[in-house]
Coordinates of C-alpha atoms in Angstrom, one line a residue:
X1 CA 0.0 0.0 0.0
X2 CA 1.3 3.5 -0.9
X3 CA 1.0 5.4 2.4
X4 CA 1.4 8.8 0.8
X5 CA -1.4 8.1 -1.7
X6 CA -3.6 6.7 1.1
X7 CA -3.0 9.9 3.2
X8 CA -3.9 12.1 0.2
X9 CA -7.0 10.1 -0.4
X10 CA -8.2 10.4 3.1
X11 CA -7.4 14.2 3.2
X12 CA -9.3 14.7 0.0
X13 CA -12.3 12.8 1.4
X14 CA -12.2 14.9 4.5
X15 CA -11.9 18.1 2.6
X16 CA -14.9 17.3 0.4
X17 CA -17.0 16.2 3.4
X18 CA -16.2 19.4 5.3
X19 CA -16.2 21.9 2.5
X20 CA -19.1 24.2 3.7
X21 CA -18.2 24.2 7.4
X22 CA -14.6 25.2 6.5
X23 CA -15.9 28.2 4.6
X24 CA -17.7 29.3 7.8
X25 CA -14.6 28.9 9.8
X26 CA -12.6 30.9 7.3
X27 CA -15.2 33.7 7.5
X28 CA -14.9 33.7 11.3
X29 CA -11.2 33.8 11.9
X30 CA -8.1 35.8 10.9
X31 CA -6.8 34.7 7.5
X32 CA -4.6 31.6 7.6
X33 CA -4.8 31.3 11.4
X34 CA -6.9 28.1 11.7
X35 CA -5.0 25.0 12.8
X36 CA -7.1 21.8 12.9
X37 CA -7.1 19.3 15.7
X38 CA -7.9 15.6 15.4
X39 CA -8.3 16.1 11.7
X40 CA -8.2 12.5 10.7
X41 CA -10.9 11.1 13.0
X42 CA -13.1 8.6 11.3
X43 CA -15.8 6.4 12.8
X44 CA -18.3 3.9 11.5
X45 CA -22.1 4.3 11.8
X46 CA -23.8 0.9 12.3
X47 CA -27.0 2.3 10.9
X48 CA -25.8 4.0 7.8
X49 CA -22.7 1.9 7.1
X50 CA -20.8 5.0 6.1
X51 CA -17.8 6.8 7.5
X52 CA -18.3 9.9 9.5
X53 CA -15.4 11.9 8.2
X54 CA -13.9 14.0 11.0
X55 CA -16.6 12.6 13.2
X56 CA -19.0 15.1 11.7
X57 CA -17.3 18.0 13.5
X58 CA -14.2 20.2 12.8
X59 CA -12.2 21.3 15.8
X60 CA -9.1 23.4 16.1
X61 CA -7.7 26.8 17.2
X62 CA -7.3 30.1 15.5
X63 CA -7.1 33.8 16.1
X64 CA -9.7 36.6 15.8
X65 CA -8.3 40.1 15.8
X66 CA -5.1 38.5 17.1
X67 CA -6.8 36.9 20.1
X68 CA -6.6 33.1 20.4
X69 CA -9.8 30.9 20.4
X70 CA -10.7 27.2 20.2
X71 CA -13.3 26.4 17.6
X72 CA -15.9 23.6 17.4
X73 CA -17.8 23.5 14.1
X74 CA -20.5 21.0 13.4
X75 CA -20.6 19.6 9.9
X76 CA -24.2 19.5 8.8
X77 CA -23.2 17.5 5.7
X78 CA -22.3 14.5 7.8
X79 CA -25.5 12.9 9.3
X80 CA -27.2 16.3 9.4
X81 CA -24.8 17.4 12.2
X82 CA -26.1 14.6 14.4
X83 CA -24.3 14.0 17.6
X84 CA -22.5 10.7 18.0
X85 CA -20.4 9.5 21.0
X86 CA -17.2 10.0 19.0
X87 CA -18.4 13.4 18.0
X88 CA -19.0 14.4 21.6
X89 CA -15.7 13.0 22.7
X90 CA -13.9 15.0 20.0
X91 CA -15.6 18.2 21.2
X92 CA -14.9 17.4 24.9
X93 CA -11.2 16.9 24.1
X94 CA -11.1 20.4 22.6
X95 CA -12.8 21.8 25.7
X96 CA -10.2 20.2 27.9
X97 CA -7.5 22.0 25.9
X98 CA -9.4 25.3 26.2
X99 CA -9.5 24.8 29.9
X100 CA -5.8 23.9 30.2
X101 CA -4.8 26.9 28.1
X102 CA -7.4 29.3 29.5
X103 CA -8.7 30.1 26.0
X104 CA -12.2 31.0 24.9
X105 CA -14.3 28.6 22.8
X106 CA -16.5 29.3 19.8
X107 CA -19.2 26.8 18.7
X108 CA -20.5 26.9 15.2
X109 CA -23.7 24.9 15.6
X110 CA -26.0 23.3 13.0
X111 CA -27.6 20.0 14.0
X112 CA -30.8 18.0 13.7
X113 CA -30.0 16.4 17.1
X114 CA -28.5 13.0 17.8
X115 CA -27.4 10.4 15.2
X116 CA -29.9 7.5 15.3
X117 CA -28.4 4.1 15.9
X118 CA -26.0 4.6 18.8
X119 CA -28.6 4.3 21.6
X120 CA -27.3 4.9 25.1
X121 CA -23.7 5.3 23.8
X122 CA -24.5 8.8 22.4
X123 CA -26.4 9.7 25.6
X124 CA -23.2 9.1 27.6
X125 CA -21.2 11.2 25.1
X126 CA -23.7 14.0 25.5
X127 CA -23.5 13.9 29.3
X128 CA -19.7 14.1 29.1
X129 CA -19.9 17.1 26.7
X130 CA -22.5 19.1 28.6
X131 CA -20.7 18.6 31.9
X132 CA -17.4 19.7 30.4
X133 CA -19.0 22.8 28.9
X134 CA -20.7 23.6 32.2
X135 CA -17.4 23.3 34.1
X136 CA -15.9 25.8 31.7
X137 CA -18.6 28.4 32.4
X138 CA -17.1 31.3 34.3
X139 CA -13.6 30.2 33.5
X140 CA -13.3 31.0 29.8
X141 CA -15.9 32.7 27.6
X142 CA -18.0 30.4 25.4
X143 CA -19.8 31.7 22.3
X144 CA -22.4 29.9 20.1
X145 CA -23.1 30.9 16.6
X146 CA -26.2 29.2 15.2
X147 CA -25.6 28.8 11.5
X148 CA -29.0 27.1 10.9
X149 CA -31.4 24.9 12.9
X150 CA -30.0 23.6 16.2
X151 CA -32.3 20.9 17.6
X152 CA -32.2 18.4 20.5
X153 CA -29.3 18.0 22.9
X154 CA -27.1 20.5 21.0
X155 CA -29.5 23.2 22.0
X156 CA -28.5 22.5 25.7
X157 CA -24.9 23.1 24.7
X158 CA -25.9 26.6 23.3
X159 CA -27.7 27.4 26.6
X160 CA -24.4 27.1 28.5
X161 CA -22.7 29.8 26.4
X162 CA -22.1 33.3 27.5
X163 CA -23.3 34.8 24.2
X164 CA -25.5 33.1 21.6
X165 CA -25.6 34.6 18.1
X166 CA -28.7 34.3 15.9
X167 CA -29.2 35.1 12.2
X168 CA -32.6 35.3 10.5
X169 CA -32.2 31.6 9.6
X170 CA -31.1 30.5 13.1
X171 CA -33.5 28.2 15.1
X172 CA -32.8 26.8 18.6
X173 CA -35.2 24.2 19.8
X174 CA -34.9 21.3 22.3
X175 CA -37.4 19.4 20.2
X176 CA -38.3 19.5 16.5
X177 CA -40.0 22.9 16.0
X178 CA -42.4 21.2 13.5
X179 CA -43.4 18.7 16.3
X180 CA -43.9 21.5 18.8
X181 CA -46.0 23.5 16.4
X182 CA -48.1 20.5 15.6
X183 CA -48.7 19.9 19.3
X184 CA -50.0 23.4 19.6
X185 CA -52.3 22.9 16.6
X186 CA -50.5 25.7 14.8
X187 CA -48.9 26.1 11.4
X188 CA -45.7 27.8 12.4
X189 CA -42.4 28.2 10.6
X190 CA -39.3 26.9 12.6
X191 CA -38.2 30.5 13.2
X192 CA -41.6 31.3 14.8
X193 CA -40.9 28.5 17.3
X194 CA -37.2 28.9 18.0
X195 CA -35.9 32.0 16.3
X196 CA -34.5 35.1 17.9
X197 CA -37.8 37.0 18.1
X198 CA -39.6 33.9 19.3
X199 CA -37.4 33.1 22.3
X200 CA -38.4 36.0 24.5
X201 CA -38.8 34.0 27.7
X202 CA -35.8 31.6 27.2
X203 CA -33.4 33.8 29.2
X204 CA -30.6 33.4 26.6
X205 CA -27.8 35.9 26.3
X206 CA -28.9 36.3 22.6
X207 CA -27.4 38.7 20.1
X208 CA -28.9 39.2 16.6
X209 CA -26.4 39.5 13.7
X210 CA -26.7 39.8 10.0
X211 CA -24.0 37.3 9.2
X212 CA -21.0 35.4 10.5
X213 CA -18.7 38.3 9.9
X214 CA -20.7 40.6 12.3
X215 CA -20.6 37.8 14.9
X216 CA -16.8 37.6 14.6
X217 CA -16.5 41.3 15.0
X218 CA -18.6 41.3 18.2
X219 CA -16.5 38.5 19.6
X220 CA -13.4 40.5 18.9
X221 CA -14.9 43.6 20.7
X222 CA -16.0 41.5 23.8
X223 CA -12.5 39.9 24.0
X224 CA -11.0 43.4 23.8
X225 CA -13.2 44.5 26.7
X226 CA -12.0 41.6 28.8
X227 CA -8.4 41.4 27.8
X228 CA -7.7 45.2 27.6
X229 CA -9.7 46.7 30.6
X230 CA -8.4 50.2 30.0
X231 CA -7.8 52.2 26.8
X232 CA -7.5 56.0 26.1
X233 CA -10.7 58.0 25.8
X234 CA -12.0 61.6 26.3
X235 CA -12.7 62.1 30.0
X236 CA -14.0 65.5 30.9
X237 CA -16.8 66.4 28.5
X238 CA -20.2 67.0 30.1
X239 CA -23.3 65.6 28.4
X240 CA -25.6 68.6 28.5
X241 CA -28.6 66.7 27.0
X242 CA -28.9 64.7 30.3
X243 CA -29.9 67.9 32.2
X244 CA -32.9 68.2 29.9
X245 CA -34.0 64.5 29.9
X246 CA -32.9 61.3 31.6
X247 CA -34.2 58.0 30.3
X248 CA -32.8 54.7 29.1
X249 CA -31.8 56.1 25.7
X250 CA -30.0 59.2 27.0
X251 CA -28.3 57.2 29.7
X252 CA -26.7 55.1 26.9
X253 CA -24.8 58.3 25.9
X254 CA -22.3 57.7 28.8
X255 CA -21.3 54.3 27.3
X256 CA -18.7 53.8 24.5
X257 CA -18.8 51.1 21.9
X258 CA -21.7 49.3 23.7
X259 CA -22.8 45.8 22.8
X260 CA -26.2 44.8 24.1
X261 CA -26.7 41.2 25.2
X262 CA -30.2 39.6 25.4
X263 CA -32.2 42.4 23.8
X264 CA -34.9 40.0 22.7
X265 CA -36.0 39.4 26.3
X266 CA -37.2 41.8 29.0
X267 CA -36.4 44.9 26.9
X268 CA -37.1 47.2 29.8
X269 CA -33.7 46.0 31.1
X270 CA -30.7 46.7 28.9
X271 CA -27.6 44.7 29.7
X272 CA -24.6 46.2 27.8
X273 CA -20.9 45.5 27.6
X274 CA -19.1 48.8 26.9
X275 CA -16.5 51.2 28.1
X276 CA -16.8 54.4 30.2
X277 CA -13.8 56.7 29.8
X278 CA -12.0 53.8 28.1
X279 CA -12.7 51.4 31.0
X280 CA -14.5 48.2 30.4
X281 CA -17.8 47.7 32.2
X282 CA -20.9 45.6 32.4
X283 CA -23.8 48.0 32.6
X284 CA -27.5 47.5 33.4
X285 CA -29.8 50.2 32.4
X286 CA -33.3 50.2 33.9
X287 CA -36.2 51.8 31.9
X288 CA -38.8 52.5 34.6
X289 CA -38.9 48.8 35.6
X290 CA -41.2 46.7 37.7
X291 CA -39.4 43.6 38.7
X292 CA -40.6 40.2 37.7
X293 CA -39.1 36.7 37.3
X294 CA -37.8 37.3 33.7
X295 CA -36.1 40.7 34.2
X296 CA -34.5 39.7 37.6
X297 CA -33.1 36.5 36.0
X298 CA -31.7 38.6 33.2
X299 CA -29.9 41.0 35.6
X300 CA -28.7 38.0 37.7
X301 CA -27.2 36.2 34.7
X302 CA -25.5 39.4 33.5
X303 CA -24.1 40.1 37.0
X304 CA -22.7 36.6 36.9
X305 CA -21.0 37.3 33.6
X306 CA -19.5 40.5 34.9
X307 CA -18.3 39.0 38.1
X308 CA -16.8 35.9 36.5
X309 CA -14.7 37.9 34.0
X310 CA -13.8 40.7 36.4
X311 CA -15.8 43.5 34.7
X312 CA -17.0 46.4 36.9
X313 CA -20.7 46.0 37.4
X314 CA -22.7 49.3 37.0
X315 CA -26.4 49.8 37.6
X316 CA -28.3 52.8 36.2
X317 CA -31.4 52.5 38.4
X318 CA -34.9 53.5 37.5
X319 CA -36.9 50.7 39.3
X320 CA -40.1 50.9 41.3
X321 CA -39.8 47.6 43.0
X322 CA -41.5 44.3 42.4
X323 CA -44.6 44.2 40.2
X324 CA -47.6 43.9 42.4
X325 CA -49.4 40.9 40.8
X326 CA -50.4 37.4 41.8
X327 CA -48.5 35.9 38.8
X328 CA -45.2 37.6 39.9
X329 CA -45.8 36.6 43.5
X330 CA -46.3 33.0 42.4
X331 CA -43.2 33.0 40.2
X332 CA -39.5 32.3 40.9
X333 CA -38.7 36.0 41.4
X334 CA -37.7 35.7 45.0
X335 CA -35.4 32.8 44.2
X336 CA -33.8 34.8 41.4
X337 CA -33.3 37.7 43.8
X338 CA -31.6 35.5 46.3
X339 CA -29.3 34.1 43.7
X340 CA -28.5 37.6 42.4
X341 CA -27.5 38.7 45.9
X342 CA -25.3 35.6 46.3
X343 CA -23.4 36.5 43.1
X344 CA -22.8 40.1 44.4
X345 CA -21.6 38.8 47.7
X346 CA -19.3 36.2 46.2
X347 CA -17.0 38.5 44.3
X348 CA -14.7 41.5 44.7
X349 CA -15.6 42.9 41.3
X350 CA -16.1 46.7 41.5
X351 CA -19.8 47.7 41.8
X352 CA -21.2 51.1 41.1
X353 CA -24.8 52.3 41.3
X354 CA -26.3 55.4 39.8
X355 CA -29.9 56.3 40.6
X356 CA -31.1 57.9 37.3
X357 CA -34.8 57.8 37.9
X358 CA -36.8 56.2 40.7
X359 CA -35.3 53.7 43.2
X360 CA -38.3 52.5 45.1
X361 CA -38.3 49.7 47.7
X362 CA -36.3 46.7 46.4
X363 CA -35.4 48.8 43.4
X364 CA -33.0 50.7 45.8
X365 CA -32.1 47.8 48.1
X366 CA -31.0 45.4 45.4
X367 CA -29.4 47.7 42.9
X368 CA -28.0 50.8 44.7
X369 CA -27.5 49.9 48.4
X370 CA -24.0 49.8 49.8
X371 CA -25.3 47.0 52.2
X372 CA -25.5 44.6 49.2
X373 CA -22.0 45.3 48.0
X374 CA -22.0 48.5 45.9
X375 CA -18.7 50.2 46.5
X376 CA -19.8 53.6 45.2
X377 CA -23.3 55.0 44.7
X378 CA -24.7 58.3 43.7
X379 CA -27.9 59.8 42.5
X380 CA -28.9 62.4 40.0
X381 CA -30.5 65.5 41.4
X382 CA -33.7 64.7 39.4
X383 CA -34.0 61.2 40.9
X384 CA -36.2 59.8 43.6
X385 CA -35.3 57.3 46.4
X386 CA -38.2 56.2 48.6
X387 CA -40.0 53.4 50.3
X388 CA -43.0 53.9 48.1
X389 CA -43.3 55.3 44.5
X390 CA -45.7 58.1 45.5
X391 CA -47.7 59.6 48.3
X392 CA -50.7 57.4 47.5
X393 CA -48.7 54.2 48.3
X394 CA -47.5 55.6 51.5
X395 CA -51.1 56.7 52.5
X396 CA -52.3 53.1 52.1
X397 CA -49.6 52.0 54.5
X398 CA -50.0 54.7 57.2
X399 CA -53.6 56.0 57.0
X400 CA -54.7 53.8 59.9
X401 CA -52.5 55.8 62.3
X402 CA -54.8 58.1 64.3
X403 CA -52.2 60.9 64.1
X404 CA -52.0 60.6 60.4
X405 CA -52.2 64.1 58.7
X406 CA -52.6 63.5 55.0
X407 CA -51.6 67.0 53.8
X408 CA -48.6 67.2 56.1
X409 CA -47.5 63.7 55.3
X410 CA -47.7 64.3 51.6
X411 CA -45.5 67.4 51.8
X412 CA -42.9 65.7 54.1
X413 CA -42.9 62.6 51.8
X414 CA -42.4 64.6 48.6
X415 CA -39.8 67.1 50.0
X416 CA -37.8 64.9 52.2
X417 CA -38.2 61.2 51.9
X418 CA -38.2 61.0 48.1
X419 CA -35.4 63.5 47.7
X420 CA -32.1 61.8 47.1
X421 CA -30.3 64.4 49.3
X422 CA -32.1 62.7 52.2
X423 CA -30.4 59.4 51.4
X424 CA -27.0 61.2 51.0
X425 CA -27.6 63.1 54.3
X426 CA -27.8 59.8 56.1
X427 CA -24.6 58.5 54.4
X428 CA -26.3 56.0 52.1
X429 CA -25.2 57.8 48.9
X430 CA -21.7 59.2 48.1
X431 CA -23.1 62.1 46.2
X432 CA -26.0 63.8 44.4
X433 CA -25.0 65.3 41.1
X434 CA -26.2 67.1 38.1
X435 CA -27.2 64.7 35.3
X436 CA -24.8 66.2 32.8
X437 CA -21.8 65.3 35.0
X438 CA -22.7 61.6 35.5
X439 CA -20.0 60.3 33.2
X440 CA -17.2 62.2 35.0
X441 CA -18.3 60.9 38.4
X442 CA -18.4 57.4 37.0
X443 CA -14.9 57.6 35.4
X444 CA -13.5 59.0 38.7
X445 CA -15.1 56.2 40.7
X446 CA -13.9 53.5 38.2
X447 CA -10.3 54.8 38.2
X448 CA -10.2 54.9 42.0
X449 CA -11.8 51.4 42.5
X450 CA -9.6 49.8 39.8
X451 CA -6.4 51.2 41.2

């Protein structure tokens, strides 16, 4: 046997089988940087009696913007991207290398689920893979790019990731979306079941992109935020527009090069990776929020991301407490609040709070109070900090008191208890400032805390 000819034959077979997925990899990484791992893996399928070239998955390492990454790319042309035990073991081996070398991982996912015919064997492989990916969470960043439909157990792998990229054609579903639609007696397209716009309650850190190139650029920016925590920037320019109006959109003006994560769920909460004065931060902007299970979970998950990767955690608070409804009371909101507080308590990451609107009840206690771990907190002069949102709420609480004077109480409540200066007077805030100077105070606080 001519060994050289046999090698060439095998490599040609592999190249033909992985043609499309290699194009995706090339579009994602720096030119000529991809180095394949376990390239000559071949296994046999008992059901199809055909060779799964490369185990149906291409793995390796490359650079994006000069930063190193491990890549795992499912090859849909081999058994429709179906997971096999060998496929799972090959991916897990790559994850072990990522852990050892402290290097982020990118998954290019496109799969119809598991490969039929392996039985319990593939289930063991899936267990090994999901456990390894979970162990990596909080150690190295993991990104998933959904290049098509991602069904079955592979969907669980995407859910572990820190950022999940969706295109228009992307679908994420733990079961076949056609089966799910049929069970609901509805005629729905797959994207209407598991697309970006459909998964509003999934709690995924989802980002919508036009194409693979845009996803690659966002990954480069996020890596830049984490790897280069400080860069040069303009520091002392006031933002005069904030003195005229303070809302979620104008608050964004203090952020530089922001990337919003999870915009398809709980849009009243904006979770953004950005810089302030050239300093990397993880910012939560509240848009007159009533807390519920979904938005507290979103804040908790983002706080975990910030704390795991050492990003200063900043809250721009405009929150009137927990939504007063039976549905919210009977949800997991209290459990999510407890887990959020545990995350804050478990890390030394710098935490800064700015009360931009109303900080009422738990809206203040959870997101601005020094007692839960905020190192520096200040309020805008136009903001409100109080036990209740308005006098009416306070009246309900205290009107049974025989000495209650409604007119007097209303004046005291509005002028004193809702005024942020009252909180500052008692030492709960570090300062009360004009809105236009918010960015300067943030930069000064960040520079002090990070030094």
